[in-house]
mmCIF file of N, CA, C and O in Angstrom:
data_model
loop_
_atom_site.group_PDB
_atom_site.id
_atom_site.type_symbol
_atom_site.label_atom_id
_atom_site.label_comp_id
_atom_site.label_asym_id
_atom_site.label_seq_id
_atom_site.Cartn_x
_atom_site.Cartn_y
_atom_site.Cartn_z
ATOM 1 N N UNK A 689 95.624 83.856 113.356
ATOM 2 C CA UNK A 689 94.257 83.510 113.372
ATOM 3 C C UNK A 689 93.979 82.911 114.756
ATOM 4 O O UNK A 689 94.780 82.176 115.283
ATOM 5 N N UNK A 690 92.770 83.156 115.241
ATOM 6 C CA UNK A 690 92.371 82.640 116.543
ATOM 7 C C UNK A 690 90.940 82.709 116.733
ATOM 8 O O UNK A 690 90.113 83.208 115.870
ATOM 9 N N UNK A 691 90.407 82.263 117.863
ATOM 10 C CA UNK A 691 88.995 82.355 118.198
ATOM 11 C C UNK A 691 88.910 82.973 119.621
ATOM 12 O O UNK A 691 89.656 82.650 120.489
ATOM 13 N N UNK A 692 87.936 83.867 119.727
ATOM 14 C CA UNK A 692 87.751 84.549 121.053
ATOM 15 C C UNK A 692 86.226 84.423 121.441
ATOM 16 O O UNK A 692 85.390 84.464 120.583
ATOM 17 N N UNK A 693 85.908 84.274 122.703
ATOM 18 C CA UNK A 693 84.517 84.327 123.169
ATOM 19 C C UNK A 693 84.082 85.835 123.216
ATOM 20 O O UNK A 693 84.879 86.707 123.250
ATOM 21 N N UNK A 694 82.761 86.060 123.150
ATOM 22 C CA UNK A 694 82.288 87.382 123.296
ATOM 23 C C UNK A 694 81.135 87.533 124.297
ATOM 24 O O UNK A 694 80.872 88.621 124.798
ATOM 25 N N UNK A 695 80.214 86.527 124.827
ATOM 26 C CA UNK A 695 79.161 86.640 125.920
ATOM 27 C C UNK A 695 77.870 87.227 125.538
ATOM 28 O O UNK A 695 77.572 87.406 124.415
ATOM 29 N N UNK A 696 76.973 87.690 126.481
ATOM 30 C CA UNK A 696 75.672 88.279 126.249
ATOM 31 C C UNK A 696 75.603 89.712 126.787
ATOM 32 O O UNK A 696 76.005 89.921 127.885
ATOM 33 N N UNK A 697 75.081 90.647 126.010
ATOM 34 C CA UNK A 697 75.067 92.054 126.397
ATOM 35 C C UNK A 697 73.718 92.627 126.221
ATOM 36 O O UNK A 697 72.835 91.998 125.669
ATOM 37 N N UNK A 698 73.505 93.870 126.678
ATOM 38 C CA UNK A 698 72.276 94.576 126.445
ATOM 39 C C UNK A 698 72.088 94.905 124.977
ATOM 40 O O UNK A 698 73.022 95.049 124.220
ATOM 41 N N UNK A 699 70.857 94.881 124.529
ATOM 42 C CA UNK A 699 70.551 95.226 123.101
ATOM 43 C C UNK A 699 70.854 96.636 122.815
ATOM 44 O O UNK A 699 70.455 97.551 123.565
ATOM 45 N N UNK A 700 71.528 96.918 121.706
ATOM 46 C CA UNK A 700 71.870 98.264 121.267
ATOM 47 C C UNK A 700 71.156 98.520 119.932
ATOM 48 O O UNK A 700 71.252 97.601 119.042
ATOM 49 N N UNK A 701 70.583 99.613 119.787
ATOM 50 C CA UNK A 701 69.904 99.929 118.497
ATOM 51 C C UNK A 701 70.828 100.709 117.564
ATOM 52 O O UNK A 701 71.450 101.661 117.982
ATOM 53 N N UNK A 702 70.915 100.266 116.321
ATOM 54 C CA UNK A 702 71.635 100.922 115.300
ATOM 55 C C UNK A 702 70.702 101.479 114.261
ATOM 56 O O UNK A 702 69.972 100.714 113.601
ATOM 57 N N UNK A 703 70.643 102.711 114.153
ATOM 58 C CA UNK A 703 69.730 103.424 113.217
ATOM 59 C C UNK A 703 70.314 103.577 111.816
ATOM 60 O O UNK A 703 69.574 103.529 110.795
ATOM 61 N N UNK A 704 71.563 103.884 111.674
ATOM 62 C CA UNK A 704 72.164 104.182 110.371
ATOM 63 C C UNK A 704 73.256 103.063 110.079
ATOM 64 O O UNK A 704 74.427 103.355 109.841
ATOM 65 N N UNK A 705 72.809 101.826 110.098
ATOM 66 C CA UNK A 705 73.752 100.677 109.868
ATOM 67 C C UNK A 705 74.223 100.655 108.424
ATOM 68 O O UNK A 705 73.395 100.736 107.501
ATOM 69 N N UNK A 706 75.466 100.616 108.211
ATOM 70 C CA UNK A 706 76.100 100.467 106.834
ATOM 71 C C UNK A 706 75.952 99.031 106.394
ATOM 72 O O UNK A 706 76.363 98.092 107.110
ATOM 73 N N UNK A 707 75.394 98.799 105.197
ATOM 74 C CA UNK A 707 75.346 97.459 104.718
ATOM 75 C C UNK A 707 76.751 96.984 104.192
ATOM 76 O O UNK A 707 77.031 95.798 104.324
ATOM 77 N N UNK A 708 77.498 97.858 103.607
ATOM 78 C CA UNK A 708 78.810 97.482 103.134
ATOM 79 C C UNK A 708 79.645 98.780 102.912
ATOM 80 O O UNK A 708 79.124 99.841 102.674
ATOM 81 N N UNK A 709 80.951 98.574 102.974
ATOM 82 C CA UNK A 709 81.843 99.635 102.666
ATOM 83 C C UNK A 709 83.169 99.057 102.381
ATOM 84 O O UNK A 709 83.501 97.898 102.664
ATOM 85 N N UNK A 710 84.038 99.824 101.633
ATOM 86 C CA UNK A 710 85.380 99.348 101.320
ATOM 87 C C UNK A 710 86.244 99.283 102.537
ATOM 88 O O UNK A 710 86.135 100.164 103.420
ATOM 89 N N UNK A 711 87.122 98.287 102.621
ATOM 90 C CA UNK A 711 88.015 98.152 103.748
ATOM 91 C C UNK A 711 89.378 97.890 103.196
ATOM 92 O O UNK A 711 89.681 96.959 102.467
ATOM 93 N N UNK A 712 90.305 98.789 103.575
ATOM 94 C CA UNK A 712 91.702 98.664 103.144
ATOM 95 C C UNK A 712 92.520 98.529 104.392
ATOM 96 O O UNK A 712 92.395 99.256 105.335
ATOM 97 N N UNK A 713 93.448 97.508 104.373
ATOM 98 C CA UNK A 713 94.296 97.271 105.543
ATOM 99 C C UNK A 713 95.618 96.649 105.027
ATOM 100 O O UNK A 713 95.582 96.046 103.943
ATOM 101 N N UNK A 714 96.655 96.769 105.775
ATOM 102 C CA UNK A 714 97.952 96.112 105.461
ATOM 103 C C UNK A 714 97.984 94.808 106.139
ATOM 104 O O UNK A 714 98.039 94.707 107.400
ATOM 105 N N UNK A 715 98.026 93.726 105.390
ATOM 106 C CA UNK A 715 98.027 92.361 106.070
ATOM 107 C C UNK A 715 99.301 92.062 106.830
ATOM 108 O O UNK A 715 99.322 91.190 107.653
ATOM 109 N N UNK A 716 100.324 92.893 106.688
ATOM 110 C CA UNK A 716 101.536 92.741 107.479
ATOM 111 C C UNK A 716 101.308 93.294 108.893
ATOM 112 O O UNK A 716 102.100 92.985 109.786
ATOM 113 N N UNK A 717 100.368 94.129 109.060
ATOM 114 C CA UNK A 717 100.121 94.818 110.326
ATOM 115 C C UNK A 717 98.776 94.487 110.983
ATOM 116 O O UNK A 717 98.385 95.074 112.036
ATOM 117 N N UNK A 718 97.958 93.643 110.333
ATOM 118 C CA UNK A 718 96.631 93.282 110.850
ATOM 119 C C UNK A 718 96.434 91.791 110.789
ATOM 120 O O UNK A 718 97.081 91.119 110.005
ATOM 121 N N UNK A 719 95.493 91.304 111.601
ATOM 122 C CA UNK A 719 95.145 89.871 111.565
ATOM 123 C C UNK A 719 93.658 89.730 111.894
ATOM 124 O O UNK A 719 93.053 90.655 112.416
ATOM 125 N N UNK A 720 93.020 88.626 111.554
ATOM 126 C CA UNK A 720 91.693 88.350 111.813
ATOM 127 C C UNK A 720 91.513 87.434 112.996
ATOM 128 O O UNK A 720 92.292 86.458 113.149
ATOM 129 N N UNK A 721 90.471 87.601 113.803
ATOM 130 C CA UNK A 721 90.059 86.667 114.877
ATOM 131 C C UNK A 721 88.652 86.303 114.502
ATOM 132 O O UNK A 721 87.841 87.122 114.032
ATOM 133 N N UNK A 722 88.206 85.049 114.742
ATOM 134 C CA UNK A 722 86.882 84.618 114.529
ATOM 135 C C UNK A 722 86.209 84.544 115.955
ATOM 136 O O UNK A 722 86.736 83.951 116.830
ATOM 137 N N UNK A 723 85.014 85.180 116.070
ATOM 138 C CA UNK A 723 84.362 85.165 117.336
ATOM 139 C C UNK A 723 83.788 83.789 117.557
ATOM 140 O O UNK A 723 83.153 83.181 116.696
ATOM 141 N N UNK A 724 84.073 83.234 118.710
ATOM 142 C CA UNK A 724 83.730 81.816 119.086
ATOM 143 C C UNK A 724 82.181 81.592 118.892
ATOM 144 O O UNK A 724 81.338 82.355 119.298
ATOM 145 N N UNK A 725 81.849 80.473 118.240
ATOM 146 C CA UNK A 725 80.435 80.164 117.954
ATOM 147 C C UNK A 725 79.701 79.766 119.172
ATOM 148 O O UNK A 725 78.514 79.969 119.274
ATOM 149 N N UNK A 726 80.351 79.214 120.181
ATOM 150 C CA UNK A 726 79.715 78.709 121.363
ATOM 151 C C UNK A 726 79.573 79.809 122.482
ATOM 152 O O UNK A 726 78.533 79.922 123.158
ATOM 153 N N UNK A 727 80.640 80.564 122.672
ATOM 154 C CA UNK A 727 80.665 81.480 123.773
ATOM 155 C C UNK A 727 80.735 82.982 123.344
ATOM 156 O O UNK A 727 80.955 83.890 124.153
ATOM 157 N N UNK A 728 80.490 83.279 122.078
ATOM 158 C CA UNK A 728 80.723 84.620 121.543
ATOM 159 C C UNK A 728 79.463 85.467 121.489
ATOM 160 O O UNK A 728 79.157 86.031 120.457
ATOM 161 N N UNK A 729 78.836 85.750 122.646
ATOM 162 C CA UNK A 729 77.592 86.503 122.676
ATOM 163 C C UNK A 729 77.649 87.864 123.370
ATOM 164 O O UNK A 729 76.718 88.657 123.182
ATOM 165 N N UNK A 730 78.663 88.189 124.134
ATOM 166 C CA UNK A 730 78.595 89.351 125.013
ATOM 167 C C UNK A 730 78.584 90.700 124.280
ATOM 168 O O UNK A 730 78.169 91.699 124.798
ATOM 169 N N UNK A 731 79.135 90.730 123.036
ATOM 170 C CA UNK A 731 79.202 91.962 122.267
ATOM 171 C C UNK A 731 78.177 92.109 121.293
ATOM 172 O O UNK A 731 78.171 93.003 120.461
ATOM 173 N N UNK A 732 77.163 91.215 121.282
ATOM 174 C CA UNK A 732 75.974 91.280 120.303
ATOM 175 C C UNK A 732 75.219 92.587 120.580
ATOM 176 O O UNK A 732 75.114 92.934 121.768
ATOM 177 N N UNK A 733 74.657 93.200 119.689
ATOM 178 C CA UNK A 733 74.631 92.903 118.207
ATOM 179 C C UNK A 733 75.813 93.501 117.464
ATOM 180 O O UNK A 733 75.890 93.293 116.272
ATOM 181 N N UNK A 734 76.703 94.154 118.181
ATOM 182 C CA UNK A 734 77.848 94.735 117.473
ATOM 183 C C UNK A 734 78.766 93.694 116.845
ATOM 184 O O UNK A 734 79.156 93.810 115.713
ATOM 185 N N UNK A 735 79.027 92.625 117.639
ATOM 186 C CA UNK A 735 79.885 91.515 117.138
ATOM 187 C C UNK A 735 79.104 90.259 117.568
ATOM 188 O O UNK A 735 78.686 90.100 118.696
ATOM 189 N N UNK A 736 78.950 89.409 116.577
ATOM 190 C CA UNK A 736 78.109 88.148 116.798
ATOM 191 C C UNK A 736 79.026 86.935 116.641
ATOM 192 O O UNK A 736 80.050 86.962 115.971
ATOM 193 N N UNK A 737 78.572 85.760 117.155
ATOM 194 C CA UNK A 737 79.333 84.531 117.037
ATOM 195 C C UNK A 737 79.537 84.253 115.517
ATOM 196 O O UNK A 737 78.672 84.406 114.728
ATOM 197 N N UNK A 738 80.785 83.863 115.175
ATOM 198 C CA UNK A 738 81.149 83.590 113.861
ATOM 199 C C UNK A 738 81.688 84.789 113.051
ATOM 200 O O UNK A 738 82.161 84.579 111.932
ATOM 201 N N UNK A 739 81.507 85.975 113.536
ATOM 202 C CA UNK A 739 81.987 87.119 112.856
ATOM 203 C C UNK A 739 83.542 87.110 112.815
ATOM 204 O O UNK A 739 84.193 86.550 113.701
ATOM 205 N N UNK A 740 84.084 87.708 111.740
ATOM 206 C CA UNK A 740 85.518 87.920 111.640
ATOM 207 C C UNK A 740 85.767 89.317 112.172
ATOM 208 O O UNK A 740 85.099 90.251 111.794
ATOM 209 N N UNK A 741 86.744 89.464 113.061
ATOM 210 C CA UNK A 741 87.155 90.743 113.584
ATOM 211 C C UNK A 741 88.541 91.100 113.173
ATOM 212 O O UNK A 741 89.483 90.278 113.367
ATOM 213 N N UNK A 742 88.717 92.224 112.498
ATOM 214 C CA UNK A 742 89.998 92.631 111.977
ATOM 215 C C UNK A 742 90.698 93.386 113.178
ATOM 216 O O UNK A 742 90.237 94.388 113.725
ATOM 217 N N UNK A 743 91.883 92.914 113.505
ATOM 218 C CA UNK A 743 92.686 93.496 114.620
ATOM 219 C C UNK A 743 93.980 94.091 114.106
ATOM 220 O O UNK A 743 94.595 93.542 113.172
ATOM 221 N N UNK A 744 94.418 95.116 114.776
ATOM 222 C CA UNK A 744 95.748 95.733 114.446
ATOM 223 C C UNK A 744 96.782 94.901 115.200
ATOM 224 O O UNK A 744 96.682 94.679 116.411
ATOM 225 N N UNK A 745 97.830 94.578 114.553
ATOM 226 C CA UNK A 745 98.958 93.827 115.099
ATOM 227 C C UNK A 745 99.991 94.757 115.704
ATOM 228 O O UNK A 745 100.943 94.366 116.307
ATOM 229 N N UNK A 746 99.808 96.105 115.489
ATOM 230 C CA UNK A 746 100.752 97.061 115.988
ATOM 231 C C UNK A 746 100.626 97.151 117.550
ATOM 232 O O UNK A 746 99.603 96.814 118.082
ATOM 233 N N UNK A 747 101.582 97.774 118.111
ATOM 234 C CA UNK A 747 101.587 97.987 119.572
ATOM 235 C C UNK A 747 101.006 99.335 119.870
ATOM 236 O O UNK A 747 101.528 100.110 120.727
ATOM 237 N N UNK A 748 99.944 99.754 119.197
ATOM 238 C CA UNK A 748 99.248 101.002 119.440
ATOM 239 C C UNK A 748 98.656 101.006 120.886
ATOM 240 O O UNK A 748 98.229 99.960 121.351
ATOM 241 N N UNK A 749 98.582 102.140 121.465
ATOM 242 C CA UNK A 749 97.963 102.308 122.754
ATOM 243 C C UNK A 749 96.455 102.435 122.539
ATOM 244 O O UNK A 749 95.982 103.247 121.842
ATOM 245 N N UNK A 750 95.701 101.503 123.232
ATOM 246 C CA UNK A 750 94.262 101.575 123.137
ATOM 247 C C UNK A 750 93.749 102.746 123.939
ATOM 248 O O UNK A 750 94.298 103.090 124.994
ATOM 249 N N UNK A 751 92.689 103.368 123.514
ATOM 250 C CA UNK A 751 92.098 104.529 124.174
ATOM 251 C C UNK A 751 90.760 104.115 124.843
ATOM 252 O O UNK A 751 90.174 103.053 124.539
ATOM 253 N N UNK A 752 90.339 104.897 125.848
ATOM 254 C CA UNK A 752 89.063 104.669 126.503
ATOM 255 C C UNK A 752 87.930 104.519 125.541
ATOM 256 O O UNK A 752 87.756 105.309 124.642
ATOM 257 N N UNK A 753 87.145 103.490 125.622
ATOM 258 C CA UNK A 753 86.024 103.200 124.792
ATOM 259 C C UNK A 753 86.360 102.403 123.588
ATOM 260 O O UNK A 753 85.448 101.943 122.798
ATOM 261 N N UNK A 754 87.591 102.054 123.364
ATOM 262 C CA UNK A 754 88.014 101.192 122.166
ATOM 263 C C UNK A 754 87.583 99.736 122.438
ATOM 264 O O UNK A 754 87.545 99.280 123.549
ATOM 265 N N UNK A 755 87.251 99.025 121.365
ATOM 266 C CA UNK A 755 87.073 97.589 121.498
ATOM 267 C C UNK A 755 88.489 96.972 121.316
ATOM 268 O O UNK A 755 89.250 97.253 120.439
ATOM 269 N N UNK A 756 88.770 96.026 122.226
ATOM 270 C CA UNK A 756 90.038 95.442 122.303
ATOM 271 C C UNK A 756 89.927 93.926 122.319
ATOM 272 O O UNK A 756 88.957 93.421 122.847
ATOM 273 N N UNK A 757 90.985 93.205 121.749
ATOM 274 C CA UNK A 757 91.011 91.766 121.913
ATOM 275 C C UNK A 757 92.066 91.603 123.009
ATOM 276 O O UNK A 757 93.231 91.835 122.843
ATOM 277 N N UNK A 758 91.498 91.142 124.152
ATOM 278 C CA UNK A 758 92.391 91.051 125.371
ATOM 279 C C UNK A 758 92.742 89.541 125.553
ATOM 280 O O UNK A 758 91.833 88.682 125.474
ATOM 281 N N UNK A 759 93.982 89.246 125.834
ATOM 282 C CA UNK A 759 94.435 87.817 126.160
ATOM 283 C C UNK A 759 95.020 87.847 127.516
ATOM 284 O O UNK A 759 95.928 88.644 127.820
ATOM 285 N N UNK A 760 94.538 86.955 128.384
ATOM 286 C CA UNK A 760 95.170 86.896 129.721
ATOM 287 C C UNK A 760 95.977 85.693 130.039
ATOM 288 O O UNK A 760 96.550 85.549 131.061
ATOM 289 N N UNK A 761 96.001 84.674 129.144
ATOM 290 C CA UNK A 761 96.927 83.620 129.167
ATOM 291 C C UNK A 761 97.026 82.966 127.772
ATOM 292 O O UNK A 761 96.499 83.586 126.823
ATOM 293 N N UNK A 762 97.714 81.866 127.621
ATOM 294 C CA UNK A 762 98.004 81.312 126.307
ATOM 295 C C UNK A 762 96.689 80.754 125.656
ATOM 296 O O UNK A 762 96.702 80.533 124.467
ATOM 297 N N UNK A 763 95.646 80.534 126.459
ATOM 298 C CA UNK A 763 94.405 79.915 125.920
ATOM 299 C C UNK A 763 93.163 80.725 126.018
ATOM 300 O O UNK A 763 92.208 80.459 125.377
ATOM 301 N N UNK A 764 93.158 81.785 126.857
ATOM 302 C CA UNK A 764 91.977 82.518 127.125
ATOM 303 C C UNK A 764 92.081 84.000 126.651
ATOM 304 O O UNK A 764 93.070 84.622 126.950
ATOM 305 N N UNK A 765 91.025 84.526 126.067
ATOM 306 C CA UNK A 765 91.007 85.843 125.676
ATOM 307 C C UNK A 765 89.536 86.204 125.340
ATOM 308 O O UNK A 765 88.659 85.383 125.374
ATOM 309 N N UNK A 766 89.278 87.546 125.039
ATOM 310 C CA UNK A 766 87.937 87.915 124.739
ATOM 311 C C UNK A 766 87.935 89.293 124.063
ATOM 312 O O UNK A 766 88.927 90.061 124.217
ATOM 313 N N UNK A 767 86.843 89.652 123.351
ATOM 314 C CA UNK A 767 86.663 90.948 122.833
ATOM 315 C C UNK A 767 85.878 91.719 123.917
ATOM 316 O O UNK A 767 84.892 91.267 124.384
ATOM 317 N N UNK A 768 86.346 92.903 124.225
ATOM 318 C CA UNK A 768 85.757 93.723 125.289
ATOM 319 C C UNK A 768 85.926 95.190 124.942
ATOM 320 O O UNK A 768 86.717 95.604 124.154
ATOM 321 N N UNK A 769 85.103 96.008 125.659
ATOM 322 C CA UNK A 769 85.290 97.479 125.570
ATOM 323 C C UNK A 769 86.200 97.919 126.681
ATOM 324 O O UNK A 769 85.944 97.616 127.852
ATOM 325 N N UNK A 770 87.245 98.723 126.367
ATOM 326 C CA UNK A 770 88.204 99.165 127.321
ATOM 327 C C UNK A 770 87.704 100.451 128.019
ATOM 328 O O UNK A 770 87.238 101.368 127.362
ATOM 329 N N UNK A 771 87.681 100.361 129.366
ATOM 330 C CA UNK A 771 87.277 101.489 130.147
ATOM 331 C C UNK A 771 88.381 101.865 131.063
ATOM 332 O O UNK A 771 88.865 100.999 131.859
ATOM 333 N N UNK A 772 88.886 103.129 130.950
ATOM 334 C CA UNK A 772 90.001 103.577 131.759
ATOM 335 C C UNK A 772 89.543 104.585 132.757
ATOM 336 O O UNK A 772 88.855 105.528 132.379
ATOM 337 N N UNK A 773 89.905 104.431 134.015
ATOM 338 C CA UNK A 773 89.591 105.381 135.090
ATOM 339 C C UNK A 773 90.832 106.226 135.289
ATOM 340 O O UNK A 773 91.846 105.766 135.825
ATOM 341 N N UNK A 774 90.765 107.470 134.893
ATOM 342 C CA UNK A 774 91.947 108.384 134.949
ATOM 343 C C UNK A 774 92.373 108.627 136.408
ATOM 344 O O UNK A 774 93.504 109.047 136.664
ATOM 345 N N UNK A 775 91.518 108.390 137.400
ATOM 346 C CA UNK A 775 91.873 108.652 138.800
ATOM 347 C C UNK A 775 92.647 107.492 139.442
ATOM 348 O O UNK A 775 93.193 107.642 140.520
ATOM 349 N N UNK A 776 92.615 106.292 138.767
ATOM 350 C CA UNK A 776 93.310 105.125 139.321
ATOM 351 C C UNK A 776 94.315 104.685 138.306
ATOM 352 O O UNK A 776 94.019 104.030 137.291
ATOM 353 N N UNK A 777 95.615 104.933 138.574
ATOM 354 C CA UNK A 777 96.671 104.628 137.655
ATOM 355 C C UNK A 777 96.776 103.136 137.489
ATOM 356 O O UNK A 777 96.669 102.361 138.442
ATOM 357 N N UNK A 778 96.990 102.675 136.289
ATOM 358 C CA UNK A 778 97.263 101.287 135.916
ATOM 359 C C UNK A 778 96.030 100.405 136.147
ATOM 360 O O UNK A 778 96.188 99.215 136.281
ATOM 361 N N UNK A 779 94.861 100.957 136.182
ATOM 362 C CA UNK A 779 93.623 100.129 136.359
ATOM 363 C C UNK A 779 92.746 100.353 135.167
ATOM 364 O O UNK A 779 92.466 101.465 134.791
ATOM 365 N N UNK A 780 92.261 99.222 134.565
ATOM 366 C CA UNK A 780 91.348 99.260 133.477
ATOM 367 C C UNK A 780 90.233 98.321 133.732
ATOM 368 O O UNK A 780 90.347 97.379 134.549
ATOM 369 N N UNK A 781 89.074 98.524 133.164
ATOM 370 C CA UNK A 781 87.924 97.601 133.270
ATOM 371 C C UNK A 781 87.577 97.221 131.861
ATOM 372 O O UNK A 781 87.432 98.049 130.971
ATOM 373 N N UNK A 782 87.425 95.906 131.645
ATOM 374 C CA UNK A 782 86.958 95.375 130.361
ATOM 375 C C UNK A 782 85.544 94.949 130.438
ATOM 376 O O UNK A 782 85.205 94.140 131.240
ATOM 377 N N UNK A 783 84.649 95.587 129.672
ATOM 378 C CA UNK A 783 83.247 95.294 129.739
ATOM 379 C C UNK A 783 82.636 94.853 128.364
ATOM 380 O O UNK A 783 83.323 95.056 127.348
ATOM 381 N N UNK A 784 81.553 94.195 128.436
ATOM 382 C CA UNK A 784 80.890 93.733 127.259
ATOM 383 C C UNK A 784 79.956 94.809 126.702
ATOM 384 O O UNK A 784 79.486 95.643 127.417
#
């Protein structure tokens, strides 16, 4: 369990928003993060402060456009969208 900031982003419109659906996951391979209440605005309205985010604990390779929980030291991390430039090896951009 942990807390991550998420920041302020452009408004996105959702036309076919699901109110609820069944969610099945293996708790041995997944964990929850809580989006930080103070700094968790950049992924709104997709992810809002206080939301629980279910993350895969596997070492799967993230793909271009995936939402990732990125950690860059023992205390700092964030939810971001992964952008990969195929022309520049080993370079990624994390955006809100």
